[in-house]
Amino acid sequence: MLPDSGTGAIQIAPIYPQTRSPIPLQLCPSDEANSKYQLASALNTAGECYCEVSLDGRKQIDLVWIDYEGSTDSSRIVGIEIKTASEFNQAKHKLESQVEEYHSLTVGDLTNATAVAGDSIMRADETYVFDEVWVVAVGDQDRWDLSWREDTPEDGWLNYNPVTGRLTYEIDATPDRDAIPFDFEQRATEAQYTALLWNRYKSSSEALVAAESWFSKPRDRLLKDGDLKYRKGKGQGGKTKQADLVVSKNSEVDPLRDDSTIRGVEVKSSFNTNTRNRLNDQLPLYRDSGLFSEVYLAVKDDDRQAATSFLKTNYPQVGLLAMDLVNQEVSLIRQAKPLELKKIPVGRCLGSNVEFQL
């Protein structure tokens, strides 16, 4: 899919909907998360890709791609950091230090092991986690516009156009490094489950899918100079939150109707007491936001019974999805009950005056 070295371009799917009509803003993808899931979907066709992989302490890398190059016996392990234009403007120096840290990361840094077994027995502190580290710039940020030192720390620079889906790349030839496939699947976070749902919903050509869209209660949504704003305040009445996924179809929102279907999905990779406490804070706002005609909780298949009981007792309007990462399957366990749509902000994804409908 992508060469060991060289420059060029490939075409993957864009994240922005291919429509010029105004749509509900919660269906407009806008940040790094949407590009991350789309890139992961594309890279999965030529290997295995893991989202938001936990590293040392609380640190995470956006993507890890294992490129098998046609054989599981010969793989290239690539750590990928994704940055949007606003993130480049905020902290250019942070990127350089991140890439350097990922590039020097060894198995010994992440485990208590002293040796690892690959083609031969190797010292853990001399076995790297990644063969290469790449930066993906969402937009047209040029590699050489940054204040890198002369010997730049990254092995590849890619630019992703979220409107057209064009992915250009400049990958440097790097010397062989001792790296082995690590326990990335166990280190992947909740985002890996969200990526599974993203792929399922995006498989339809008519689908509208957005990750991490902001939402609030209707009274806390305001228009100022044609832009959507949120009223600030303490407590549930003034909070805004981000939905893990918002899903609909072009035919459901063009035009927007009282009976349009817009689903909000909250994803959980565990179902312990802390998770229940967070859901007691999150689900009421989903339910009362007026932005979603249906609200779903998505949990691991092992947690379906506990989640069913929790929803029946506390949130009878909320539906339930069960996710199986091993088999890449999603099952509908409980149908959501319809909710009323209210005060929906509508506009064109790439900029226009916003208006409230319904």
Coordinates of C-alpha atoms in Angstrom, one line a residue:
M1 CA 0.0 0.0 0.0
L2 CA 2.8 2.4 1.0
P3 CA 6.4 1.8 -0.1
D4 CA 9.5 1.3 2.1
S5 CA 10.8 4.6 0.8
G6 CA 9.9 7.1 -1.9
T7 CA 7.3 9.8 -2.6
G8 CA 3.9 9.6 -4.2
A9 CA 0.1 9.7 -3.5
I10 CA -2.7 7.2 -3.1
Q11 CA -6.5 7.7 -2.8
I12 CA -8.4 6.7 0.3
A13 CA -11.9 7.8 1.4
P14 CA -12.5 11.4 2.5
I15 CA -14.1 12.1 5.9
Y16 CA -16.3 15.0 4.7
P17 CA -19.6 14.0 3.3
Q18 CA -19.9 14.4 -0.5
T19 CA -22.9 16.8 -0.4
R20 CA -23.3 20.5 -0.8
S21 CA -26.5 20.6 1.1
P22 CA -26.6 21.9 4.7
I23 CA -26.7 19.1 7.2
P24 CA -26.9 18.9 11.0
L25 CA -23.5 20.1 12.3
Q26 CA -23.1 17.1 14.6
L27 CA -22.7 15.0 11.5
C28 CA -19.8 17.2 10.2
P29 CA -16.4 15.7 11.0
S30 CA -14.0 18.3 12.2
D31 CA -11.0 17.0 14.2
E32 CA -8.1 14.5 14.4
A33 CA -10.3 11.6 15.5
N34 CA -12.2 11.4 12.2
S35 CA -9.0 11.3 10.2
K36 CA -7.6 8.7 12.6
Y37 CA -10.5 6.3 12.0
Q38 CA -10.4 6.8 8.3
L39 CA -6.7 6.2 8.1
A40 CA -7.0 3.1 10.3
S41 CA -9.7 1.8 8.0
A42 CA -7.5 2.2 4.9
L43 CA -4.4 0.8 6.6
N44 CA -6.3 -2.3 7.8
T45 CA -6.7 -3.3 4.2
A46 CA -2.9 -3.9 4.0
G47 CA -2.0 -5.2 7.4
E48 CA -3.3 -4.6 11.0
C49 CA -3.9 -1.1 12.5
Y50 CA -4.5 -0.3 16.1
C51 CA -5.9 3.0 17.4
E52 CA -4.7 5.0 20.4
V53 CA -2.2 2.4 21.6
S54 CA -1.1 2.9 25.3
L55 CA 2.7 3.2 25.8
D56 CA 4.6 4.1 28.9
G57 CA 2.5 5.5 31.7
R58 CA -0.5 7.6 30.3
K59 CA 1.1 8.2 26.9
Q60 CA -0.6 7.0 23.7
I61 CA 0.3 7.0 20.1
D62 CA -2.5 7.7 17.6
L63 CA -2.0 4.6 15.3
V64 CA 0.2 1.6 15.1
W65 CA 0.3 -0.1 11.7
I66 CA 1.8 -3.6 11.1
D67 CA 2.5 -3.8 7.4
Y68 CA 2.9 -7.5 6.5
E69 CA 4.1 -6.8 3.0
G70 CA 2.2 -9.9 1.8
S71 CA 3.6 -12.2 4.6
T72 CA 3.2 -12.4 8.3
D73 CA 6.8 -13.6 8.5
S74 CA 8.1 -10.2 7.2
S75 CA 6.5 -7.1 8.8
R76 CA 7.1 -3.4 9.1
I77 CA 5.9 -1.8 12.4
V78 CA 5.0 1.8 12.0
G79 CA 4.0 4.2 14.8
I80 CA 1.9 7.1 13.4
E81 CA 1.2 10.5 15.0
I82 CA -1.6 12.6 13.5
K83 CA -1.8 16.4 13.7
T84 CA -4.3 18.9 12.5
A85 CA -3.5 22.4 11.4
S86 CA -4.5 23.9 14.7
E87 CA -2.3 21.5 16.6
F88 CA 0.7 22.4 14.5
N89 CA 0.1 26.1 15.3
Q90 CA -0.1 25.4 19.0
A91 CA 2.9 23.3 19.7
K92 CA 5.4 22.6 16.9
H93 CA 8.2 21.7 19.3
K94 CA 6.0 19.1 21.0
L95 CA 5.8 17.1 17.8
E96 CA 9.5 16.8 17.5
S97 CA 9.9 15.6 21.0
Q98 CA 7.1 13.1 20.6
V99 CA 8.5 11.6 17.5
E100 CA 12.0 11.3 19.0
E101 CA 10.5 9.6 22.0
Y102 CA 8.6 7.1 19.9
H103 CA 11.6 6.4 17.7
S104 CA 13.8 5.5 20.7
L105 CA 11.2 3.5 22.6
T106 CA 12.2 -0.1 23.3
V107 CA 10.5 -3.2 24.6
G108 CA 12.4 -2.7 27.8
D109 CA 10.8 0.7 28.4
L110 CA 7.3 -0.9 28.3
T111 CA 7.9 -4.2 30.1
N112 CA 9.9 -5.8 32.9
A113 CA 11.4 -8.3 30.3
T114 CA 15.2 -8.4 30.0
A115 CA 15.1 -10.4 26.7
V116 CA 12.7 -11.1 23.8
A117 CA 12.5 -13.9 21.4
G118 CA 12.3 -13.1 17.7
D119 CA 14.4 -14.7 15.0
S120 CA 17.0 -14.9 17.9
I121 CA 17.1 -13.9 21.6
M122 CA 17.6 -10.2 21.8
R123 CA 18.0 -7.8 24.7
A124 CA 14.7 -6.0 25.5
D125 CA 16.4 -2.7 25.9
E126 CA 17.9 -3.0 22.5
T127 CA 14.7 -4.1 20.7
Y128 CA 12.7 -1.3 19.4
V129 CA 8.9 -1.0 19.5
F130 CA 8.7 0.6 16.1
D131 CA 10.7 0.1 12.9
E132 CA 9.6 3.6 11.7
V133 CA 7.7 6.6 13.0
W134 CA 5.5 8.7 10.7
V135 CA 3.7 12.0 11.0
V136 CA 0.4 12.5 9.2
A137 CA -0.6 16.1 8.7
V138 CA -4.3 16.7 8.1
G139 CA -4.2 19.4 5.5
D140 CA -1.3 20.8 3.5
Q141 CA 1.2 21.5 6.3
D142 CA 4.6 21.2 4.6
R143 CA 7.3 19.1 6.3
W144 CA 10.0 21.7 5.9
D145 CA 7.9 24.6 7.2
L146 CA 8.5 23.3 10.7
S147 CA 11.5 24.4 12.8
W148 CA 13.0 20.9 12.7
R149 CA 16.7 20.5 13.2
E150 CA 18.5 19.5 10.0
D151 CA 18.3 15.7 10.8
T152 CA 14.5 15.4 11.2
P153 CA 13.4 12.7 13.6
E154 CA 10.5 11.3 11.6
D155 CA 10.9 8.5 9.0
G156 CA 7.8 9.5 7.0
W157 CA 5.7 12.6 6.3
L158 CA 2.1 12.1 5.0
N159 CA -0.5 14.8 4.1
Y160 CA -4.1 13.7 4.2
N161 CA -6.8 15.9 2.5
P162 CA -10.0 15.2 4.4
V163 CA -12.2 16.7 1.6
T164 CA -10.8 14.7 -1.4
G165 CA -9.2 11.7 0.4
R166 CA -5.9 12.2 -1.3
L167 CA -3.0 10.9 0.8
T168 CA 0.5 12.1 -0.3
Y169 CA 3.6 10.6 1.2
E170 CA 7.3 11.1 1.6
I171 CA 8.9 8.1 3.2
D172 CA 12.6 8.0 3.9
A173 CA 14.8 4.9 3.6
T174 CA 15.8 3.8 7.1
P175 CA 18.4 1.3 8.3
D176 CA 17.2 -2.0 9.6
R177 CA 16.3 -1.9 13.3
D178 CA 15.6 -4.8 15.6
A179 CA 11.8 -4.5 16.3
I180 CA 9.2 -7.2 16.9
P181 CA 5.4 -7.3 16.9
F182 CA 4.3 -6.3 20.4
D183 CA 1.1 -6.8 22.3
F184 CA -0.6 -3.9 20.5
E185 CA -4.0 -5.5 20.5
Q186 CA -4.0 -5.6 24.3
R187 CA -2.7 -2.1 24.5
A188 CA -5.3 -0.6 22.1
T189 CA -7.8 1.6 23.9
E190 CA -11.6 2.2 23.6
A191 CA -10.8 3.9 20.3
Q192 CA -10.3 0.4 18.8
Y193 CA -13.9 -0.4 19.4
T194 CA -15.0 2.9 18.0
A195 CA -13.0 2.1 14.9
L196 CA -14.9 -1.1 14.5
L197 CA -18.2 0.8 14.5
W198 CA -16.8 3.5 12.2
N199 CA -16.0 0.8 9.6
R200 CA -19.4 -0.8 10.0
Y201 CA -21.3 2.4 9.5
K202 CA -19.0 3.8 6.8
S203 CA -19.5 0.7 4.7
S204 CA -22.7 2.3 3.3
S205 CA -22.1 4.9 0.6
E206 CA -25.0 7.0 1.9
A207 CA -23.8 7.0 5.5
L208 CA -22.9 10.2 7.4
V209 CA -20.5 9.5 10.3
A210 CA -18.7 11.8 12.6
A211 CA -16.6 11.2 15.7
E212 CA -16.3 13.3 18.8
S213 CA -19.0 15.8 17.9
W214 CA -19.9 18.3 20.6
F215 CA -23.5 18.3 22.0
S216 CA -25.5 20.0 24.7
K217 CA -29.0 20.5 25.9
P218 CA -31.1 22.7 23.5
R219 CA -31.1 25.7 25.8
D220 CA -27.3 25.8 25.9
R221 CA -26.9 26.1 22.1
L222 CA -26.6 29.7 20.8
L223 CA -26.0 31.4 17.5
K224 CA -23.5 34.3 17.5
D225 CA -22.7 36.0 14.2
G226 CA -23.8 32.9 12.3
D227 CA -21.6 30.5 14.3
L228 CA -22.7 27.9 16.8
K229 CA -21.7 28.6 20.4
Y230 CA -22.4 26.9 23.7
R231 CA -23.5 28.5 27.0
K232 CA -20.9 27.9 29.7
G233 CA -21.9 26.9 33.2
K234 CA -21.4 24.4 36.0
G235 CA -23.3 21.2 36.5
Q236 CA -25.3 19.2 34.0
G237 CA -27.3 22.2 32.8
G238 CA -24.3 23.9 31.4
K239 CA -22.2 21.0 30.2
T240 CA -21.1 20.1 26.7
K241 CA -19.9 16.6 25.8
Q242 CA -18.5 14.8 22.8
A243 CA -20.3 11.9 21.3
D244 CA -18.1 9.0 20.3
L245 CA -20.0 8.6 17.1
V246 CA -22.9 10.3 15.4
V247 CA -24.5 8.4 12.5
S248 CA -27.2 9.1 9.9
K249 CA -27.8 9.0 6.1
N250 CA -28.1 11.7 3.5
S251 CA -31.7 10.7 2.8
E252 CA -32.5 11.1 6.5
V253 CA -31.3 14.7 6.9
D254 CA -31.7 16.3 3.4
P255 CA -34.2 17.7 4.2
L256 CA -34.2 17.5 8.0
R257 CA -37.6 16.3 9.3
D258 CA -39.2 15.6 12.6
D259 CA -38.9 11.9 12.0
S260 CA -35.3 12.0 10.7
T261 CA -33.0 9.3 12.2
I262 CA -29.8 10.6 13.8
R263 CA -28.1 8.2 16.2
G264 CA -25.7 9.1 19.0
V265 CA -23.4 6.3 20.1
E266 CA -21.4 6.1 23.4
V267 CA -18.7 3.4 23.3
K268 CA -17.3 1.6 26.4
S269 CA -14.6 -1.0 26.5
S270 CA -15.3 -1.9 30.2
F271 CA -18.4 -2.0 32.3
N272 CA -17.2 -1.6 35.9
T273 CA -18.5 0.8 38.6
N274 CA -16.5 3.7 37.2
T275 CA -18.0 3.1 33.8
R276 CA -21.5 3.1 35.2
N277 CA -20.8 6.3 37.1
R278 CA -19.6 8.0 33.9
L279 CA -22.6 6.8 32.0
N280 CA -24.9 8.3 34.7
D281 CA -23.3 11.6 33.8
Q282 CA -23.2 11.1 30.0
L283 CA -26.4 9.3 29.0
P284 CA -28.9 11.9 30.4
L285 CA -27.3 14.6 28.3
Y286 CA -27.4 12.3 25.2
R287 CA -31.1 11.7 25.9
D288 CA -32.0 15.3 26.6
S289 CA -29.9 17.0 23.9
G290 CA -32.5 17.0 21.2
L291 CA -29.8 16.2 18.7
F292 CA -30.3 12.5 18.5
S293 CA -33.5 10.6 17.6
E294 CA -31.9 7.5 19.0
V295 CA -29.1 6.9 21.5
Y296 CA -27.1 3.7 21.7
L297 CA -24.6 2.3 24.2
A298 CA -22.0 0.1 22.6
V299 CA -20.1 -2.4 24.8
K300 CA -17.9 -5.5 24.5
D301 CA -19.8 -8.7 23.8
D302 CA -18.8 -10.0 27.2
D303 CA -20.5 -7.0 28.9
R304 CA -23.9 -7.3 27.1
Q305 CA -25.8 -8.9 30.0
A306 CA -24.6 -6.4 32.6
A307 CA -25.3 -3.5 30.2
T308 CA -28.8 -4.7 29.3
S309 CA -29.7 -4.9 33.0
F310 CA -28.2 -1.4 33.6
L311 CA -30.1 0.2 30.7
K312 CA -33.4 -1.5 31.6
T313 CA -33.3 -0.2 35.1
N314 CA -31.9 3.3 34.5
Y315 CA -32.2 4.3 30.8
P316 CA -35.1 2.4 29.0
Q317 CA -34.9 4.8 26.0
V318 CA -31.3 3.8 25.2
G319 CA -30.4 1.0 22.8
L320 CA -27.5 -1.5 23.1
L321 CA -24.9 -2.7 20.7
A322 CA -22.5 -5.6 21.4
M323 CA -19.0 -5.5 19.7
D324 CA -16.7 -8.5 19.0
L325 CA -13.2 -7.3 18.1
V326 CA -11.9 -10.8 17.3
N327 CA -14.6 -11.5 14.7
Q328 CA -15.1 -7.9 13.7
E329 CA -18.8 -8.1 14.4
V330 CA -21.5 -5.8 15.8
S331 CA -24.8 -7.1 17.1
L332 CA -28.0 -5.2 17.9
I333 CA -29.1 -6.3 21.4
R334 CA -31.6 -3.7 22.3
Q335 CA -33.5 -1.3 20.0
A336 CA -33.4 2.4 21.1
K337 CA -36.7 4.2 21.6
P338 CA -37.3 7.3 19.5
L339 CA -36.5 10.7 21.0
E340 CA -37.7 14.1 19.8
L341 CA -35.3 16.2 17.8
K342 CA -35.1 19.9 18.9
K343 CA -33.1 23.0 17.9
I344 CA -30.8 21.3 15.5
P345 CA -27.9 23.5 14.2
V346 CA -27.7 23.1 10.4
G347 CA -25.1 24.3 8.0
R348 CA -22.5 23.3 5.4
C349 CA -19.6 21.3 6.8
L350 CA -16.9 23.5 5.3
G351 CA -18.4 26.8 6.4
S352 CA -21.6 28.7 6.1
N353 CA -24.0 30.6 8.4
V354 CA -25.6 28.2 10.8
E355 CA -29.4 28.1 11.5
F356 CA -31.5 26.2 14.0
Q357 CA -34.1 23.8 12.6
L358 CA -37.0 22.0 14.3

